[in-house]
GROMACS .gro file of C-alpha atoms in nm:
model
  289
    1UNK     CA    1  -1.777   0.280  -2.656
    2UNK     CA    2  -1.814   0.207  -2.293
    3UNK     CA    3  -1.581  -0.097  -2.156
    4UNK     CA    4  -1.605  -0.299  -1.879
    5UNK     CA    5  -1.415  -0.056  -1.637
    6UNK     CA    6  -1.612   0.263  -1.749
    7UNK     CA    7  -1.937   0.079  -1.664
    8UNK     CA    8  -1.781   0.001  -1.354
    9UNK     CA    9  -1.686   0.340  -1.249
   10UNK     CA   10  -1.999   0.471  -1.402
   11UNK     CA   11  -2.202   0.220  -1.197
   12UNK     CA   12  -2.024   0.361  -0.855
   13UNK     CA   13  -2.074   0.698  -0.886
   14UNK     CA   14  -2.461   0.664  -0.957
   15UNK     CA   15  -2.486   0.420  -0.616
   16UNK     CA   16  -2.331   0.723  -0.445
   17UNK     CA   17  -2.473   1.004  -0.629
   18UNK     CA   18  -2.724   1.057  -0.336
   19UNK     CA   19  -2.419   1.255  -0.141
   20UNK     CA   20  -2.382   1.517  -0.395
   21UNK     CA   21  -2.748   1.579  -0.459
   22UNK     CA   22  -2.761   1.674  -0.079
   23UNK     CA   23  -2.615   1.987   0.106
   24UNK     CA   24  -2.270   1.826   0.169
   25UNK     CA   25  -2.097   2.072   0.507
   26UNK     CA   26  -1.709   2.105   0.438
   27UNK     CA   27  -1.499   1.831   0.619
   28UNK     CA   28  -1.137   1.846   0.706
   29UNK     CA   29  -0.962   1.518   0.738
   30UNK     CA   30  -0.657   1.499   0.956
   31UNK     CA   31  -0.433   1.223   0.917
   32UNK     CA   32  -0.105   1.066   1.079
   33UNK     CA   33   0.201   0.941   0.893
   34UNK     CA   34   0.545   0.873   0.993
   35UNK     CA   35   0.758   1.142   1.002
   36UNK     CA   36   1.045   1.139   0.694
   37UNK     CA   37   0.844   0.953   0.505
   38UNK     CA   38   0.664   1.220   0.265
   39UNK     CA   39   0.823   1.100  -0.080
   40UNK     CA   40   0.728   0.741   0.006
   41UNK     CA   41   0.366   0.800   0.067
   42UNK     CA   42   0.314   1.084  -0.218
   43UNK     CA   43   0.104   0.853  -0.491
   44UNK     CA   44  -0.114   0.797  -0.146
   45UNK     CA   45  -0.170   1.149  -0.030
   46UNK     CA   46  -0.199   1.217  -0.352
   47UNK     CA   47  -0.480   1.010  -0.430
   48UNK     CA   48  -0.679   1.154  -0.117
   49UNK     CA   49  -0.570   1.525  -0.236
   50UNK     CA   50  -0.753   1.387  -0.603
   51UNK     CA   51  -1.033   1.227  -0.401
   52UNK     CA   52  -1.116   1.541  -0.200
   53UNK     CA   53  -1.070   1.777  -0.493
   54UNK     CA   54  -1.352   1.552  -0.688
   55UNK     CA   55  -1.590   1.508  -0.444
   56UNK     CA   56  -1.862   1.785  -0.377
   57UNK     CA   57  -1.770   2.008  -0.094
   58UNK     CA   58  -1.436   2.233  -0.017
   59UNK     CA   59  -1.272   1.995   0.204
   60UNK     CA   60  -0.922   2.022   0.371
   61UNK     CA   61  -0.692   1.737   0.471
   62UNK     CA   62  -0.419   1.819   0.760
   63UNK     CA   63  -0.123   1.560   0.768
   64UNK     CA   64   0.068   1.531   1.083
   65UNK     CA   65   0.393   1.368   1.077
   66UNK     CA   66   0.466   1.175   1.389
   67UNK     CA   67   0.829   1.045   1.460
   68UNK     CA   68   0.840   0.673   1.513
   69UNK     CA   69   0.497   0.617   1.425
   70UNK     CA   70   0.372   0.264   1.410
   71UNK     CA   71   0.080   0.092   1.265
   72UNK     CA   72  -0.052   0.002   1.617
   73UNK     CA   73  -0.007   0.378   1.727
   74UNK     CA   74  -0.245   0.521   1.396
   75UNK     CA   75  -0.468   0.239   1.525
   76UNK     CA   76  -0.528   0.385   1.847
   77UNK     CA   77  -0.512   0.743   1.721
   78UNK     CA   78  -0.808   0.683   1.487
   79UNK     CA   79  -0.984   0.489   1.716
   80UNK     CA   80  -0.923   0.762   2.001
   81UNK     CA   81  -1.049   1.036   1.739
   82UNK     CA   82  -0.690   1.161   1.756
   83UNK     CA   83  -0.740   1.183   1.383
   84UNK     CA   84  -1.053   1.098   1.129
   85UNK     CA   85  -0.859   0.981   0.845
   86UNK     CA   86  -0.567   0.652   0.842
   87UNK     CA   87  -0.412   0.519   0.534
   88UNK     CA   88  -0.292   0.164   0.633
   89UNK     CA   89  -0.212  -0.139   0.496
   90UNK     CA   90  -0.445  -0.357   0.451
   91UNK     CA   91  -0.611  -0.626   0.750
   92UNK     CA   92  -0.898  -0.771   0.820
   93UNK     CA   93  -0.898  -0.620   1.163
   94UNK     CA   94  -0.873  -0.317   1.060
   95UNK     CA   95  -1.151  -0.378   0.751
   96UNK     CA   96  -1.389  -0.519   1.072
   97UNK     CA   97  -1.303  -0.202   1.308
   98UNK     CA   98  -1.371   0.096   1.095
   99UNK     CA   99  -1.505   0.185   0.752
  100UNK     CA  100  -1.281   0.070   0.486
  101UNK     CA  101  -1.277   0.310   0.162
  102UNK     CA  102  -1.254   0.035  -0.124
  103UNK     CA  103  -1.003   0.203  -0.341
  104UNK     CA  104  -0.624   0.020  -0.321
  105UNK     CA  105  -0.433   0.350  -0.329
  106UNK     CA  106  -0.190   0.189  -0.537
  107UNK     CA  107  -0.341  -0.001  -0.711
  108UNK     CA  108  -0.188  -0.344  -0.606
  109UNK     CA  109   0.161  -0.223  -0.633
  110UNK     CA  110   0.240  -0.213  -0.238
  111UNK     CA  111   0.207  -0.626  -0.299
  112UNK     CA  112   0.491  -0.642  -0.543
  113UNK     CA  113   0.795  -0.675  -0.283
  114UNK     CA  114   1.191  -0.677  -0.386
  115UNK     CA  115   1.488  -0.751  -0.159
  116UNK     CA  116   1.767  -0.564  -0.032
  117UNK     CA  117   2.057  -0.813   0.062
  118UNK     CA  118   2.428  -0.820   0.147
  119UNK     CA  119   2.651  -0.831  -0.147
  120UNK     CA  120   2.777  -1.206  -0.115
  121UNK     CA  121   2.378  -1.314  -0.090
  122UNK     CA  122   2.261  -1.142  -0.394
  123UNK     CA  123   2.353  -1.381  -0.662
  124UNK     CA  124   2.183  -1.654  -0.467
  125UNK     CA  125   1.873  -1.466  -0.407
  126UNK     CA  126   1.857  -1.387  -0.741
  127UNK     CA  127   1.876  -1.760  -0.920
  128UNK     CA  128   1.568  -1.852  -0.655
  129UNK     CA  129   1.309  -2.023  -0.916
  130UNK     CA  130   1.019  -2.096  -0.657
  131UNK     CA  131   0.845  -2.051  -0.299
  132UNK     CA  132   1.032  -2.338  -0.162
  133UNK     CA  133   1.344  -2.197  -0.279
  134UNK     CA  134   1.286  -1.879  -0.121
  135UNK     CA  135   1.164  -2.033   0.224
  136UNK     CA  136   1.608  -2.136   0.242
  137UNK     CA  137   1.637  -1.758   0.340
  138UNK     CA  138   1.491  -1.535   0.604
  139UNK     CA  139   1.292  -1.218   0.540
  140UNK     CA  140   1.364  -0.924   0.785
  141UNK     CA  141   1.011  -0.751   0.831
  142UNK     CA  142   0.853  -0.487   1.064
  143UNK     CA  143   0.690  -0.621   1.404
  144UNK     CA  144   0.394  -0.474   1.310
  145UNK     CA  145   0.346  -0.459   0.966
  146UNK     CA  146   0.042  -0.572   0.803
  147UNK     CA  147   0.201  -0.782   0.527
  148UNK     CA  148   0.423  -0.960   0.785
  149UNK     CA  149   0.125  -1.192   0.840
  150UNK     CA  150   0.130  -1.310   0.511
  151UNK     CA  151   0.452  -1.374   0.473
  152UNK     CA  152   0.452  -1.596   0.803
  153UNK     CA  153   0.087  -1.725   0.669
  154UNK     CA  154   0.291  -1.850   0.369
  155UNK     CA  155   0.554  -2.009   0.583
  156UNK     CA  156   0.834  -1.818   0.491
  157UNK     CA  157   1.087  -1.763   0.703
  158UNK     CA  158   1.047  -1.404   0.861
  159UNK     CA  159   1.299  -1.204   1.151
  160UNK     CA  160   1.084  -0.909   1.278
  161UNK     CA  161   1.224  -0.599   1.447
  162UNK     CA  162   1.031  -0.354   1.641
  163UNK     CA  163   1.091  -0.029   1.470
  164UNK     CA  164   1.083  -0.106   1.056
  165UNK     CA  165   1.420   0.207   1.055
  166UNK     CA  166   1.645  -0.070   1.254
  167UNK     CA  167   1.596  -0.331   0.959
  168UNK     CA  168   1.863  -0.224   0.692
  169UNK     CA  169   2.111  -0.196   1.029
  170UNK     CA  170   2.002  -0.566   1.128
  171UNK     CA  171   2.028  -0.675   0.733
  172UNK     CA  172   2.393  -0.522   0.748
  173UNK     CA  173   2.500  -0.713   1.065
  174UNK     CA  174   2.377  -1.044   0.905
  175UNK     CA  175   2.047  -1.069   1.119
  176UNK     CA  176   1.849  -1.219   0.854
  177UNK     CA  177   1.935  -1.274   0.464
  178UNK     CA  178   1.681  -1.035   0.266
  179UNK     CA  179   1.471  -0.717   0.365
  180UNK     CA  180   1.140  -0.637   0.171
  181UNK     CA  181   1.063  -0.376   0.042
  182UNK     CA  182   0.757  -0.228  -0.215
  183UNK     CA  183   0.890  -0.186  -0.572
  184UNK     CA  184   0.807   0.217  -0.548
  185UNK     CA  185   0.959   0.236  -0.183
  186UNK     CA  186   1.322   0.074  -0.317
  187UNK     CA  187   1.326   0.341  -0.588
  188UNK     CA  188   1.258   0.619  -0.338
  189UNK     CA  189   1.546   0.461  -0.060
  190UNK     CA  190   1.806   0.410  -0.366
  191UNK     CA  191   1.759   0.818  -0.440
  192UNK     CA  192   1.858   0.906  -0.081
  193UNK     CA  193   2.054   0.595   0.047
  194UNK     CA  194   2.077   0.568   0.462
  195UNK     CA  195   2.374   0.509   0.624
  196UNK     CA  196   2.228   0.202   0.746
  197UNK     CA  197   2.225   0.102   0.387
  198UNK     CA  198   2.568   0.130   0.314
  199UNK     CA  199   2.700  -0.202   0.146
  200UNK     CA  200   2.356  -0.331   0.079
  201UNK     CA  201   2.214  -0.432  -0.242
  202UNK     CA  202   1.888  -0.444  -0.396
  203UNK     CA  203   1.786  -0.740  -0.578
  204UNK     CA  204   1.593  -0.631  -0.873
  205UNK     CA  205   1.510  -0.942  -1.085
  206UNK     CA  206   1.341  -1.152  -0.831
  207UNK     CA  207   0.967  -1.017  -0.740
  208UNK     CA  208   0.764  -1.147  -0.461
  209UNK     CA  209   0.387  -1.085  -0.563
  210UNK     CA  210   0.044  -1.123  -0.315
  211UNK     CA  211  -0.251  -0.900  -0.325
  212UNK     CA  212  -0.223  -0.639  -0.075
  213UNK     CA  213  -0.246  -0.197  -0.087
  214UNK     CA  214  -0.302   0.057   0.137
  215UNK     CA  215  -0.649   0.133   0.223
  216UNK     CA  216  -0.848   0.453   0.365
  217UNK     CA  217  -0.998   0.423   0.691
  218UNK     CA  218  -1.232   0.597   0.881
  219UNK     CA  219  -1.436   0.533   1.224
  220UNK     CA  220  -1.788   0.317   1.176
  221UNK     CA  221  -1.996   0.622   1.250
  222UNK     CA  222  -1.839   0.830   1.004
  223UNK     CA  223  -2.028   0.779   0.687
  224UNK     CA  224  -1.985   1.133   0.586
  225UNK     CA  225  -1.643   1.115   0.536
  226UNK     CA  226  -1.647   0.772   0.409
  227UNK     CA  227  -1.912   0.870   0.130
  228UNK     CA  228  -1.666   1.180   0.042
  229UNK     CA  229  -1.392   1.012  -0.021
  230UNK     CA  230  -1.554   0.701  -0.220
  231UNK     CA  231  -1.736   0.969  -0.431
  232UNK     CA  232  -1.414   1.167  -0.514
  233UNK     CA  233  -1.196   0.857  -0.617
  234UNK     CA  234  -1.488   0.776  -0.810
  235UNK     CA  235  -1.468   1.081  -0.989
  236UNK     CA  236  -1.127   1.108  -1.007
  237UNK     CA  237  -1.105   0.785  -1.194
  238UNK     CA  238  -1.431   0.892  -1.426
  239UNK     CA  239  -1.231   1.229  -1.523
  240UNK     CA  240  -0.912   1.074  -1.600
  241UNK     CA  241  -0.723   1.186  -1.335
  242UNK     CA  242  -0.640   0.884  -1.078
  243UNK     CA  243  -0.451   0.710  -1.337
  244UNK     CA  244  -0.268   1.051  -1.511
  245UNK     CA  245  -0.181   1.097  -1.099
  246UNK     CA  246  -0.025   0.709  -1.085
  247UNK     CA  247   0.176   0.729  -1.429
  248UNK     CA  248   0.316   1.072  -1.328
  249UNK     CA  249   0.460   0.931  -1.005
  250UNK     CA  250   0.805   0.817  -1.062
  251UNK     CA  251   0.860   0.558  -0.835
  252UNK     CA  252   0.515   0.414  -0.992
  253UNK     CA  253   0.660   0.443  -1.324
  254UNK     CA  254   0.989   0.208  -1.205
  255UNK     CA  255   0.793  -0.074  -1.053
  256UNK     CA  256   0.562  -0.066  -1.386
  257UNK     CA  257   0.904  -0.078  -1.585
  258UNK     CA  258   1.026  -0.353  -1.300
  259UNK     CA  259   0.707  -0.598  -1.343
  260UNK     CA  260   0.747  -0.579  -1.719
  261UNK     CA  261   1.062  -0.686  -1.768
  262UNK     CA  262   1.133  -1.029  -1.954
  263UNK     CA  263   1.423  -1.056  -1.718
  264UNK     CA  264   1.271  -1.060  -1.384
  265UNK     CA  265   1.067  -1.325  -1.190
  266UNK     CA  266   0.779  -1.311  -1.027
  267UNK     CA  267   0.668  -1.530  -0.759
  268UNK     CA  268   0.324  -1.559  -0.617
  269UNK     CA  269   0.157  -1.613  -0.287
  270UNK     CA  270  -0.137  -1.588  -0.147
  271UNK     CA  271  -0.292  -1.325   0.088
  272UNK     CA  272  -0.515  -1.520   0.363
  273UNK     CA  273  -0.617  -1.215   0.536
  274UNK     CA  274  -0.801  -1.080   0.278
  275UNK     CA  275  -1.190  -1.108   0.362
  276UNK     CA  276  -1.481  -1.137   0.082
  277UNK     CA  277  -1.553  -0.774   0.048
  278UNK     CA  278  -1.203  -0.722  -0.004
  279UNK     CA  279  -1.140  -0.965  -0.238
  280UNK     CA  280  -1.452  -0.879  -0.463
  281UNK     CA  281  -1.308  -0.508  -0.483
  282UNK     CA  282  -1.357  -0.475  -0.915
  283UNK     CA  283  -0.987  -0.663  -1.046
  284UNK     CA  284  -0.934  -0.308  -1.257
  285UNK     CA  285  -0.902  -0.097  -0.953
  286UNK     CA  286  -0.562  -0.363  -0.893
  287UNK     CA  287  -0.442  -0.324  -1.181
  288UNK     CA  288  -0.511  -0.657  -1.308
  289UNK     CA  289  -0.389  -0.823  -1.040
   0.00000   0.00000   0.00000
């Protein structure tokens, strides 16, 4: 029996069944990330891997890893046609400047945030019960980070650094109080601990929750690509294989464990960026959210 979801998905791959009933040329997709940061961005690459493997076509995807790279620099890059392909966080700028692929790669999990902290804060952190408890501390965050906005939108109190690698250094010299991080990104950093996060703790029990992902992007003109890639995460979710792709990740696996647990908190905000199309994207594709 078909539920709601299946009709869904079956309902998106007839509105783009068109592509693959026409000759479809091979495409390769080059895209940016920051350099180190592989493990972190897996269940993402992965999903475009699943989404080119589905879609008709033999298509290739080329990842460059850029050292230092910022948000504002795969901006330009894409824009420039220094690549065809960004995965970025969510923003309504970017949503209005290119050709947003409506799939959150995680599905919502990128807006479930935990804190690291200094020892002696942790406790306190911890016992918050609400927002305006949580506005008493401030929230180290990257310059140009897409979520930043919300949390300032929310008025919380936010620190922001230029380079996101200097924040666990400021959080260590007592620049601001907490440092935010996605559920699946603090499992990753606890693996392979920095030495700027030497005497820092993470905060486990208290969750800070707003709808927010990482989103495919491509230029306006490209509709080829952009009909590729909605097809194949189509089809990848038809067969199966999105969701046997986000259990099998383990740092998805840990935040699913971390949002379930009776003895955690979770605090919610909302996301003011978020534009209509965005926020009409089918509720099962975010997990609920």
């Amino acid at each position: 029996m078909w539920n709601r979801f299946s009709l869904f998905v079956l309902m998106m791959v007839a509105v783009i069944l068109p592509l693959s009933t026409s000759p479809v040329r091979s495409e390769i997709f080059r895209i940016a990330i920051p350099a180190g940061s592989e493990s972190v961005f897996a269940t993402q690459i992965g999903a475009i891997r699943l989404a080119l493997e589905h879609a008709p076509g033999n298509h290739e995807l080329q990842i460059e890893s850029v050292k230092g790279l910022t948000q504002s620099r795969v901006l330009t890059m894409l824009r420039d046609g220094a690549i065809n392909l960004s995965l970025a966080g969510y923003s309504r700028e970017w949503e209005n400047l290119f050709l947003q692929v409506d799939y959150p790669l995680t599905r919502g999990m990128m807006g479930y945030r935990v804190f690291f902290a200094r020892p002696e804060l942790a406790d306190h952190i911890s016992n918050v019960q609400s927002i305006d408890e949580l506005k008493r501390f401030c929230i180290g965050t990257g310059n140009d980070w897409l979520d930043t906005a919300i949390l300032e939108a929310n008025d919380l109190c936010v620190v922001k650094a230029p380079q996101g690698d200097a924040l666990f250094s400021m959080l260590r010299h007592g620049r601001f109080d907490m440092f935010h991080r996605a559920l699946h990104e603090a499992y990753v950093e606890q693996l392979a601990p920095t030495e700027d996060m030497k005497g820092l703790v993470l905060v486990p029990s208290l969750i800070l929750r707003y709808p927010y992902d990482f989103f495919l992007y491509v230029q306006k003109n490209d509709t080829q690509r952009h009909a590729i890639l909605t097809e194949g995460l189509a089809r990848a979710y038809e067969s199966g294989d999105f969701m046997r792709h986000f259990y099998s990740n383990p740092g998805m696996a840990y935040a699913m464990d971390q949002i379930q647990s009776p003895t955690h908190r979770i605090l919610d905000i909302d996301n003011p960026e978020m534009s209509d199309q965005t926020r009409k994207i089918n509720p099962e594709l975010w997990g609920g959210f």
